[in-house]
Amino acid sequence: MAETKGDIGLIGLAVMGQNLILNMNDKGYTVVAYNRTQAKVDKFLAGEASGTKVQGASSLEELVGKLKSPRVVMIMIKSGSPVDGVIDELKPLLSPGDVIIDGGNEDYRITNRRVKELGEAGILHLGCGVSGGEEGARFGPSLMPGGAPEAWPIVKDLLQATAAKTPDGEPCCDFMGSGGAGHFVKMTHNGIEYGDMQLICEAYSLMLAQGMDHDELAATFTEWNSSELDSYLIEITAEIMAFRTDDGEPLLPLILDKAGQKGTGRLTAISALDFGIPVTLIAEAVFARCLSALKDQRVRAAPQLSGPAASSADDRTAFLDKLRSALYAAKILSYAQGFMLLAEASAKFEWELNMASIALTWREGCIIRSAFLGNIADAYHKDPSLENLLFDDFFNAAITKHESALREVVAYGVLNGIALPAFSAALSFYDGFRTADGSACLIQALRDRFGAHQYELKSNPGTFIHTNWTGHGGDVASSTYNA
């Protein structure tokens, strides 16, 4: 009896690929698995996939031949040139109307290129952000597909069945938009994730300054996870605090404080600079990881560079309550920045990103999943054209309530010599954003004074003029430009 034709082929049997295959199989889909190393396919079929409908393929030709038409192939390998190499091998084997999905953390600009190039051959391409790690891939990730719109009806049922579900049963997967929209949304998700983790780490530093042991830390984060901070990252932080080695010692203090990164946070910050959007908290989170990597220099600097010795707050309970409040305020500001970036990219590329849908896509399954995202979805459902989250009634009231705690926590860190780049960036952004008349008038005057770059008057915006500040500088002006 002939094998049933596969619904999807998946290339790449690392942990994410294997778990996605098993997830799709559980949902009733027939998956054809392929890996360049045949032994890995054989091991997977004999092990984790034993007893399932999963089929194996020993070549790309066999993989494509085992699929239903239109054929759908998902690539789960290292981003960049390895994916281009696989696509080059697949193209002559596929027909117009077939679909290639790239599920890696790809640069959205590369996805833009692939959508165009493959489209010229009649092949439909989707760049699909996948978030949730190993567990999410196995039981329900957040999926962010974007690319050729014609591909979405072909894969919608499969991807939405595979994705996590909100408490209301909505799939955490929707079509993000054309071109590289899906990978841009995933990039921004990862940037926000950088910010969330940095804020939690700074809270950890502040809690250590209160003399708290890891049992107390675990209990505090567990308590916070039942508050407005309810989220996956707070939940697993509590678990990490409680984890012990075989000797009964906390594992966390034994881990070297050098943070790794794969580049999506950095690309978020670079994109924000390209688009002129002040995603300051994410940028500081990226730089904090860069600073952590200077471990040897930090060790040498510690005894040489002076600073205050941290002292604990007089009332620990009251301080922790302020810290929880400050963390919530900073989180609001971080997400406001992230959605500003999404809005700018959407306008630039004409993606028409659905912000409410993005928030719901992140509501479950992904690393930044939290109850908080439901509030963001509500804000954009009420006003799809919402210019900034801080203009929504819910978030406006929340930041008004919690910003004083953010000020006190940042002040405590400054006075006690505790680095708080993300908390400080959140507060500086907030104060800058709420300032109707700032100091940039002086920047414009300085630029005109030394370079004749011109400026606008409040009474006549849009008209650029130059002043001969010295009386002998002349009246010739440079062209205007945005710095």
Coordinates of C-alpha atoms in Angstrom, one line a residue:
M1 CA 0.0 0.0 0.0
A2 CA 1.4 3.4 -1.0
E3 CA 2.3 5.9 1.6
T4 CA 0.0 8.8 2.2
K5 CA 1.2 11.9 0.6
G6 CA 2.7 14.4 3.0
D7 CA 1.0 17.7 4.0
I8 CA 4.3 19.4 4.6
G9 CA 8.0 18.6 4.3
L10 CA 10.3 19.9 7.0
I11 CA 14.1 20.3 6.5
G12 CA 16.3 20.4 9.6
L13 CA 16.1 18.0 12.5
A14 CA 17.6 20.1 15.3
V15 CA 15.4 20.4 18.4
M16 CA 13.0 23.0 17.0
G17 CA 12.5 21.1 13.7
Q18 CA 11.9 17.8 15.5
N19 CA 9.4 19.3 17.9
L20 CA 7.5 21.1 15.2
I21 CA 7.2 17.8 13.3
L22 CA 5.8 16.0 16.3
N23 CA 3.4 18.9 17.0
M24 CA 2.1 18.8 13.5
N25 CA 1.8 15.1 13.6
D26 CA -0.3 15.4 16.8
K27 CA -2.6 17.8 15.0
G28 CA -3.3 15.1 12.3
Y29 CA -0.9 16.3 9.6
T30 CA 1.5 14.0 7.7
V31 CA 5.0 15.4 7.8
V32 CA 8.0 14.3 5.7
A33 CA 11.3 14.9 7.5
Y34 CA 14.6 15.5 5.9
N35 CA 18.1 16.3 7.2
R36 CA 21.4 16.4 5.3
T37 CA 22.7 13.8 7.6
Q38 CA 20.7 10.7 6.9
A39 CA 21.6 9.1 10.2
K40 CA 19.7 11.9 12.0
V41 CA 16.5 11.1 10.0
D42 CA 16.9 7.4 10.8
K43 CA 17.4 8.1 14.5
F44 CA 14.4 10.4 14.7
L45 CA 12.1 7.9 12.9
A46 CA 13.3 5.1 15.2
G47 CA 13.1 7.3 18.3
E48 CA 10.9 10.3 19.0
A49 CA 8.8 9.8 15.8
S50 CA 8.4 6.0 16.3
G51 CA 4.7 5.1 16.0
T52 CA 3.7 8.3 14.3
K53 CA 2.7 9.1 10.7
V54 CA 6.0 11.0 10.1
Q55 CA 7.8 9.9 7.0
G56 CA 11.5 10.2 6.2
A57 CA 13.3 11.3 3.0
S58 CA 16.9 10.6 2.0
S59 CA 17.1 13.5 -0.5
L60 CA 15.4 16.7 -1.4
E61 CA 14.1 15.0 -4.5
E62 CA 12.4 12.3 -2.4
L63 CA 11.1 14.9 0.0
V64 CA 9.4 16.8 -2.8
G65 CA 8.1 13.7 -4.4
K66 CA 6.3 12.6 -1.2
L67 CA 4.3 15.8 -0.9
K68 CA 0.8 16.7 -1.9
S69 CA 0.3 19.5 -4.4
P70 CA 0.7 22.4 -3.9
R71 CA 3.8 21.3 -2.1
V72 CA 4.7 23.0 1.2
V73 CA 8.3 22.8 2.5
M74 CA 9.4 24.4 5.7
I75 CA 13.1 25.1 6.4
M76 CA 14.4 25.0 10.0
I77 CA 18.1 25.5 9.7
K78 CA 20.6 28.2 10.5
S79 CA 19.6 31.5 8.8
G80 CA 21.5 33.3 6.1
S81 CA 23.5 31.5 3.4
P82 CA 22.6 27.9 4.5
V83 CA 18.9 28.7 3.8
D84 CA 19.8 30.3 0.4
G85 CA 21.7 27.1 -0.4
V86 CA 18.7 24.9 0.4
I87 CA 16.4 27.2 -1.6
D88 CA 18.7 27.0 -4.6
E89 CA 18.5 23.2 -4.5
L90 CA 14.7 23.2 -4.0
K91 CA 13.8 25.6 -6.7
P92 CA 14.2 23.3 -9.7
L93 CA 12.3 20.6 -7.9
L94 CA 9.2 22.7 -7.2
S95 CA 6.4 24.0 -9.4
P96 CA 4.6 27.4 -9.6
G97 CA 2.2 27.7 -6.7
D98 CA 4.4 25.6 -4.3
V99 CA 5.3 27.2 -1.0
I100 CA 8.7 27.5 0.8
I101 CA 8.5 28.6 4.5
D102 CA 11.6 29.8 6.3
G103 CA 11.1 29.3 10.0
G104 CA 14.5 30.6 11.2
N105 CA 15.4 34.0 12.7
E106 CA 16.1 35.6 9.4
D107 CA 16.9 39.2 8.6
Y108 CA 13.7 40.6 7.3
R109 CA 15.6 42.3 4.4
I110 CA 16.8 39.0 3.2
T111 CA 13.2 37.7 3.4
N112 CA 12.1 40.7 1.3
R113 CA 14.6 39.6 -1.4
R114 CA 13.6 35.9 -1.3
V115 CA 9.9 36.7 -1.6
K116 CA 10.7 38.7 -4.8
E117 CA 13.2 36.3 -6.3
L118 CA 11.1 33.2 -5.7
G119 CA 8.0 35.0 -6.8
E120 CA 9.6 35.6 -10.2
A121 CA 9.8 31.8 -10.5
G122 CA 6.2 31.4 -9.4
I123 CA 7.2 29.9 -6.1
L124 CA 5.5 31.4 -3.0
H125 CA 7.7 32.3 0.0
L126 CA 6.8 32.9 3.6
G127 CA 9.2 34.1 6.3
C128 CA 7.7 32.7 9.5
G129 CA 8.9 33.8 12.9
V130 CA 8.7 30.9 15.4
S131 CA 8.8 31.7 19.1
G132 CA 8.4 29.6 22.2
G133 CA 11.6 27.6 22.3
E134 CA 11.7 23.8 22.5
E135 CA 8.5 23.5 24.6
G136 CA 6.6 25.9 22.4
A137 CA 7.6 24.1 19.2
R138 CA 6.4 20.8 20.7
F139 CA 3.1 21.9 22.1
G140 CA 2.2 25.2 20.5
P141 CA 4.5 28.1 19.4
S142 CA 3.7 31.6 18.5
L143 CA 3.9 31.8 14.7
M144 CA 4.4 35.0 12.7
P145 CA 4.2 34.3 8.9
G146 CA 4.6 37.0 6.3
G147 CA 5.5 37.0 2.6
A148 CA 3.6 36.1 -0.5
P149 CA -0.1 36.7 0.4
E150 CA -1.1 33.9 -2.0
A151 CA 0.7 31.4 0.2
W152 CA -1.4 32.1 3.3
P153 CA -4.6 30.3 2.3
I154 CA -2.5 27.3 1.5
V155 CA -0.9 27.0 4.9
K156 CA -3.3 28.8 7.2
D157 CA -5.1 25.7 8.6
L158 CA -1.8 23.8 9.2
L159 CA 0.0 26.7 10.9
Q160 CA -2.9 27.8 13.0
A161 CA -3.5 24.2 14.2
T162 CA 0.2 24.0 15.1
A163 CA 0.2 27.3 17.0
A164 CA -0.5 28.0 20.6
K165 CA -4.0 29.1 21.5
T166 CA -5.2 32.1 23.6
P167 CA -7.5 31.4 26.6
D168 CA -10.4 32.2 24.3
G169 CA -9.1 29.5 21.8
E170 CA -7.8 31.9 19.2
P171 CA -4.6 30.6 17.4
C172 CA -1.4 32.6 18.1
C173 CA -0.8 32.8 14.4
D174 CA -2.0 35.2 11.8
F175 CA -0.7 36.5 8.5
M176 CA 1.5 39.5 9.3
G177 CA 1.8 41.1 5.9
S178 CA 3.8 40.9 2.6
G179 CA 7.6 40.7 2.1
G180 CA 9.6 40.4 5.3
A181 CA 6.7 41.4 7.6
G182 CA 6.7 38.1 9.5
H183 CA 10.4 38.2 10.2
F184 CA 10.3 41.9 11.2
V185 CA 7.6 41.2 13.7
K186 CA 9.6 38.2 15.1
M187 CA 12.7 40.5 15.2
T188 CA 10.8 43.1 17.2
H189 CA 9.5 40.3 19.5
N190 CA 13.0 39.3 20.2
G191 CA 14.1 42.9 20.8
I192 CA 11.3 43.3 23.4
E193 CA 12.4 40.0 24.9
Y194 CA 15.9 41.5 25.3
G195 CA 14.4 44.4 27.1
D196 CA 12.2 42.2 29.4
M197 CA 15.2 40.0 30.4
Q198 CA 17.4 43.0 31.1
L199 CA 14.8 44.6 33.3
I200 CA 14.4 41.4 35.2
C201 CA 18.2 41.1 35.6
E202 CA 18.3 44.7 36.9
A203 CA 15.5 43.9 39.4
Y204 CA 17.6 40.9 40.5
S205 CA 20.6 43.2 41.1
L206 CA 18.4 45.5 43.2
M207 CA 17.0 42.6 45.2
L208 CA 20.5 41.3 45.9
A209 CA 21.4 44.7 47.3
Q210 CA 18.6 44.1 49.9
G211 CA 20.5 41.1 51.2
M212 CA 17.9 38.6 49.8
D213 CA 18.8 35.0 49.5
H214 CA 17.6 32.8 46.6
D215 CA 14.7 31.3 48.4
E216 CA 13.4 34.8 49.1
L217 CA 14.1 35.8 45.5
A218 CA 12.1 32.7 44.2
A219 CA 9.2 33.5 46.5
T220 CA 9.1 37.1 45.4
F221 CA 9.1 36.3 41.7
T222 CA 6.5 33.7 42.3
E223 CA 4.3 36.3 44.0
W224 CA 4.9 38.8 41.2
N225 CA 3.8 36.3 38.7
S226 CA 0.3 36.5 40.3
S227 CA 0.3 40.3 39.8
E228 CA 0.1 42.5 36.7
L229 CA 3.6 41.1 35.9
D230 CA 2.1 37.6 35.1
S231 CA 4.3 36.3 32.3
Y232 CA 6.4 33.4 31.2
L233 CA 9.7 35.2 31.9
I234 CA 8.8 36.0 35.5
E235 CA 7.5 32.5 36.0
I236 CA 10.8 30.9 34.8
T237 CA 12.8 33.4 36.7
A238 CA 11.2 32.1 39.9
E239 CA 12.1 28.6 38.8
I240 CA 15.7 29.6 38.2
M241 CA 16.0 31.2 41.6
A242 CA 14.7 28.1 43.3
F243 CA 17.0 25.7 41.3
R244 CA 19.7 23.9 43.3
T245 CA 22.8 21.9 42.4
D246 CA 23.3 18.4 43.6
D247 CA 25.1 19.9 46.5
G248 CA 22.0 21.9 47.5
E249 CA 23.5 25.3 46.4
P250 CA 21.7 27.8 44.2
L251 CA 22.9 27.3 40.6
L252 CA 22.4 30.9 39.5
P253 CA 25.4 32.5 41.3
L254 CA 27.7 29.9 39.8
I255 CA 26.9 30.9 36.2
L256 CA 29.4 33.3 34.5
D257 CA 27.9 36.7 34.0
K258 CA 28.7 37.0 30.3
A259 CA 25.5 37.2 28.2
G260 CA 25.3 35.7 24.7
Q261 CA 23.2 37.0 21.8
K262 CA 22.4 35.8 18.3
G263 CA 21.8 39.2 16.8
T264 CA 18.0 39.8 16.7
G265 CA 18.1 42.4 19.5
R266 CA 21.0 44.1 17.8
L267 CA 19.1 44.1 14.5
T268 CA 16.1 45.6 16.3
A269 CA 18.2 48.5 17.5
I270 CA 19.8 49.0 14.1
S271 CA 16.4 49.0 12.4
A272 CA 15.1 51.5 15.0
L273 CA 18.0 53.8 14.1
D274 CA 17.4 53.3 10.4
F275 CA 13.7 54.3 10.9
G276 CA 14.4 57.1 13.5
I277 CA 12.4 55.4 16.2
P278 CA 13.7 55.8 19.8
V279 CA 13.7 52.2 20.9
T280 CA 16.1 53.2 23.7
L281 CA 15.3 50.4 26.2
I282 CA 16.0 47.6 23.7
A283 CA 19.2 49.3 22.6
E284 CA 20.4 49.6 26.2
A285 CA 19.6 45.9 26.7
V286 CA 21.8 45.1 23.8
F287 CA 24.6 47.3 25.0
A288 CA 24.3 45.7 28.5
R289 CA 25.0 42.3 26.9
C290 CA 28.0 43.8 25.1
L291 CA 29.2 45.3 28.5
S292 CA 28.7 41.9 30.2
A293 CA 31.1 40.4 27.6
L294 CA 33.9 42.6 28.9
K295 CA 34.3 40.4 31.9
D296 CA 38.1 40.6 32.2
Q297 CA 38.1 44.3 32.0
R298 CA 35.2 44.6 34.5
V299 CA 37.2 42.4 37.0
R300 CA 40.2 44.7 36.6
A301 CA 38.1 47.8 36.9
A302 CA 36.2 46.7 40.1
P303 CA 39.0 47.5 42.6
Q304 CA 40.2 50.5 40.7
L305 CA 37.1 52.6 39.9
S306 CA 35.3 54.2 42.8
G307 CA 31.6 54.3 43.5
P308 CA 29.2 54.0 46.4
A309 CA 28.7 50.8 48.3
A310 CA 25.1 49.6 48.0
S311 CA 23.1 49.8 51.1
S312 CA 19.7 48.1 51.6
A313 CA 16.5 50.1 51.8
D314 CA 15.1 50.9 55.2
D315 CA 11.9 49.0 54.5
R316 CA 12.4 46.0 52.3
T317 CA 8.8 45.2 51.8
A318 CA 8.0 48.7 50.7
F319 CA 11.0 48.7 48.4
L320 CA 10.0 45.5 46.7
D321 CA 6.5 46.8 46.2
K322 CA 8.0 49.9 44.4
L323 CA 10.3 47.6 42.4
R324 CA 7.4 45.5 41.2
S325 CA 5.6 48.7 40.3
A326 CA 8.7 50.2 38.5
L327 CA 9.2 46.9 36.6
Y328 CA 5.6 47.2 35.3
A329 CA 6.0 50.8 34.3
A330 CA 9.3 50.1 32.5
K331 CA 7.6 47.1 30.7
I332 CA 4.8 49.4 29.5
L333 CA 7.4 51.8 28.1
S334 CA 9.4 49.1 26.4
Y335 CA 6.4 47.7 24.6
A336 CA 5.2 51.2 23.6
Q337 CA 8.6 51.6 21.9
G338 CA 8.4 48.2 20.2
F339 CA 5.0 49.0 18.8
M340 CA 6.2 52.4 17.6
L341 CA 8.8 50.5 15.6
L342 CA 6.3 48.1 14.2
A343 CA 4.0 51.0 13.2
E344 CA 6.9 52.8 11.4
A345 CA 8.0 49.7 9.5
S346 CA 4.4 49.0 8.6
A347 CA 4.0 52.5 7.1
K348 CA 7.4 52.4 5.3
F349 CA 6.8 49.0 3.7
E350 CA 3.0 49.3 3.3
W351 CA 2.5 46.1 5.4
E352 CA -0.7 47.2 7.1
L353 CA 0.4 45.4 10.3
N354 CA -2.6 44.5 12.5
M355 CA -1.3 45.5 16.0
A356 CA -4.1 43.8 17.9
S357 CA -3.4 40.6 16.0
I358 CA 0.3 40.8 16.7
A359 CA -0.4 41.2 20.5
L360 CA -2.7 38.2 20.4
T361 CA -0.1 36.2 18.4
W362 CA 2.3 36.9 21.3
R363 CA -0.3 36.2 24.0
E364 CA 0.6 32.6 24.3
G365 CA 3.3 30.2 23.1
C366 CA 6.1 32.7 22.8
I367 CA 8.9 33.8 25.2
I368 CA 7.3 37.2 26.0
R369 CA 3.8 35.7 26.5
S370 CA 2.0 37.5 29.3
A371 CA -1.4 38.5 30.4
F372 CA -0.2 42.1 29.7
L373 CA -0.5 41.4 26.0
G374 CA -4.2 41.0 26.3
N375 CA -4.4 44.7 27.4
I376 CA -2.3 45.7 24.4
A377 CA -4.7 43.8 22.1
D378 CA -7.7 45.5 23.7
A379 CA -6.1 48.9 23.2
Y380 CA -5.6 48.3 19.4
H381 CA -9.1 46.7 19.1
K382 CA -10.6 49.8 20.5
D383 CA -8.5 52.0 18.2
P384 CA -6.7 50.3 15.3
S385 CA -5.0 53.6 14.4
L386 CA -3.7 54.2 18.0
E387 CA -0.6 56.3 17.6
N388 CA 1.1 55.2 20.8
L389 CA 0.2 52.8 23.6
L390 CA 0.6 55.6 26.1
F391 CA -2.4 57.4 24.6
D392 CA -4.7 54.5 25.4
D393 CA -6.8 55.0 28.6
F394 CA -5.6 51.8 30.3
F395 CA -1.9 52.4 29.7
N396 CA -2.1 56.1 30.3
A397 CA -3.7 55.4 33.8
A398 CA -1.2 52.6 34.5
I399 CA 1.9 54.7 33.7
T400 CA 0.5 57.6 35.7
K401 CA 0.0 55.3 38.7
H402 CA 3.5 53.7 38.5
E403 CA 5.9 56.3 37.1
S404 CA 6.7 57.6 40.6
A405 CA 7.9 54.1 41.7
L406 CA 10.1 54.0 38.5
R407 CA 11.7 57.3 39.5
E408 CA 12.4 56.1 43.1
V409 CA 13.9 52.9 41.9
V410 CA 16.2 54.6 39.3
A411 CA 17.2 57.1 42.0
Y412 CA 18.1 54.3 44.4
G413 CA 20.2 52.6 41.7
V414 CA 22.1 55.8 40.9
L415 CA 22.7 56.6 44.6
N416 CA 23.9 53.1 45.4
G417 CA 26.1 52.5 42.3
I418 CA 23.9 49.8 40.7
A419 CA 23.8 49.9 36.9
L420 CA 20.2 50.2 35.7
P421 CA 20.5 50.9 31.9
A422 CA 17.1 49.6 31.0
F423 CA 15.2 51.1 33.9
S424 CA 17.0 54.4 33.3
A425 CA 16.3 54.3 29.6
A426 CA 12.6 53.7 30.2
L427 CA 12.4 56.7 32.5
S428 CA 14.4 59.0 30.2
F429 CA 12.2 58.0 27.3
Y430 CA 9.0 58.7 29.3
D431 CA 10.3 62.2 30.4
G432 CA 11.4 63.0 26.9
F433 CA 8.2 61.9 25.4
R434 CA 6.0 63.9 27.7
T435 CA 8.1 67.1 27.2
A436 CA 6.4 69.4 24.8
D437 CA 9.3 71.8 24.5
G438 CA 12.7 70.2 24.8
S439 CA 16.3 71.2 24.3
A440 CA 16.7 70.1 20.7
C441 CA 16.4 73.8 19.7
L442 CA 19.9 74.2 20.9
I443 CA 21.1 71.2 18.8
Q444 CA 19.6 72.9 15.8
A445 CA 21.3 76.2 16.7
L446 CA 24.6 74.5 17.2
R447 CA 24.3 72.7 13.8
D448 CA 23.5 75.9 12.1
R449 CA 26.3 77.8 13.9
F450 CA 29.1 75.4 13.0
G451 CA 27.8 73.9 9.7
A452 CA 25.0 76.2 8.4
H453 CA 22.6 73.3 8.5
Q454 CA 19.6 75.6 9.1
Y455 CA 16.7 75.4 11.5
E456 CA 13.0 76.1 11.7
L457 CA 11.2 78.7 13.8
K458 CA 8.3 77.7 16.0
S459 CA 6.3 80.3 14.3
N460 CA 7.0 78.9 10.8
P461 CA 7.6 75.1 10.9
G462 CA 8.6 73.6 7.6
T463 CA 10.6 76.6 6.5
F464 CA 14.3 76.3 7.0
I465 CA 16.5 79.4 7.5
H466 CA 20.1 80.1 8.3
T467 CA 21.5 82.8 10.6
N468 CA 24.9 84.5 10.2
W469 CA 25.7 84.0 13.9
T470 CA 29.1 85.7 13.8
G471 CA 28.5 88.5 11.3
H472 CA 31.2 87.2 9.1
G473 CA 30.1 83.7 8.4
G474 CA 28.1 84.5 5.2
D475 CA 24.6 83.7 4.2
V476 CA 25.2 80.5 2.2
A477 CA 23.5 77.5 3.9
S478 CA 24.1 73.8 3.7
S479 CA 21.3 71.6 2.6
T480 CA 19.0 70.3 5.4
Y481 CA 19.0 66.8 6.5
N482 CA 17.8 64.6 9.4
A483 CA 20.5 63.6 11.8

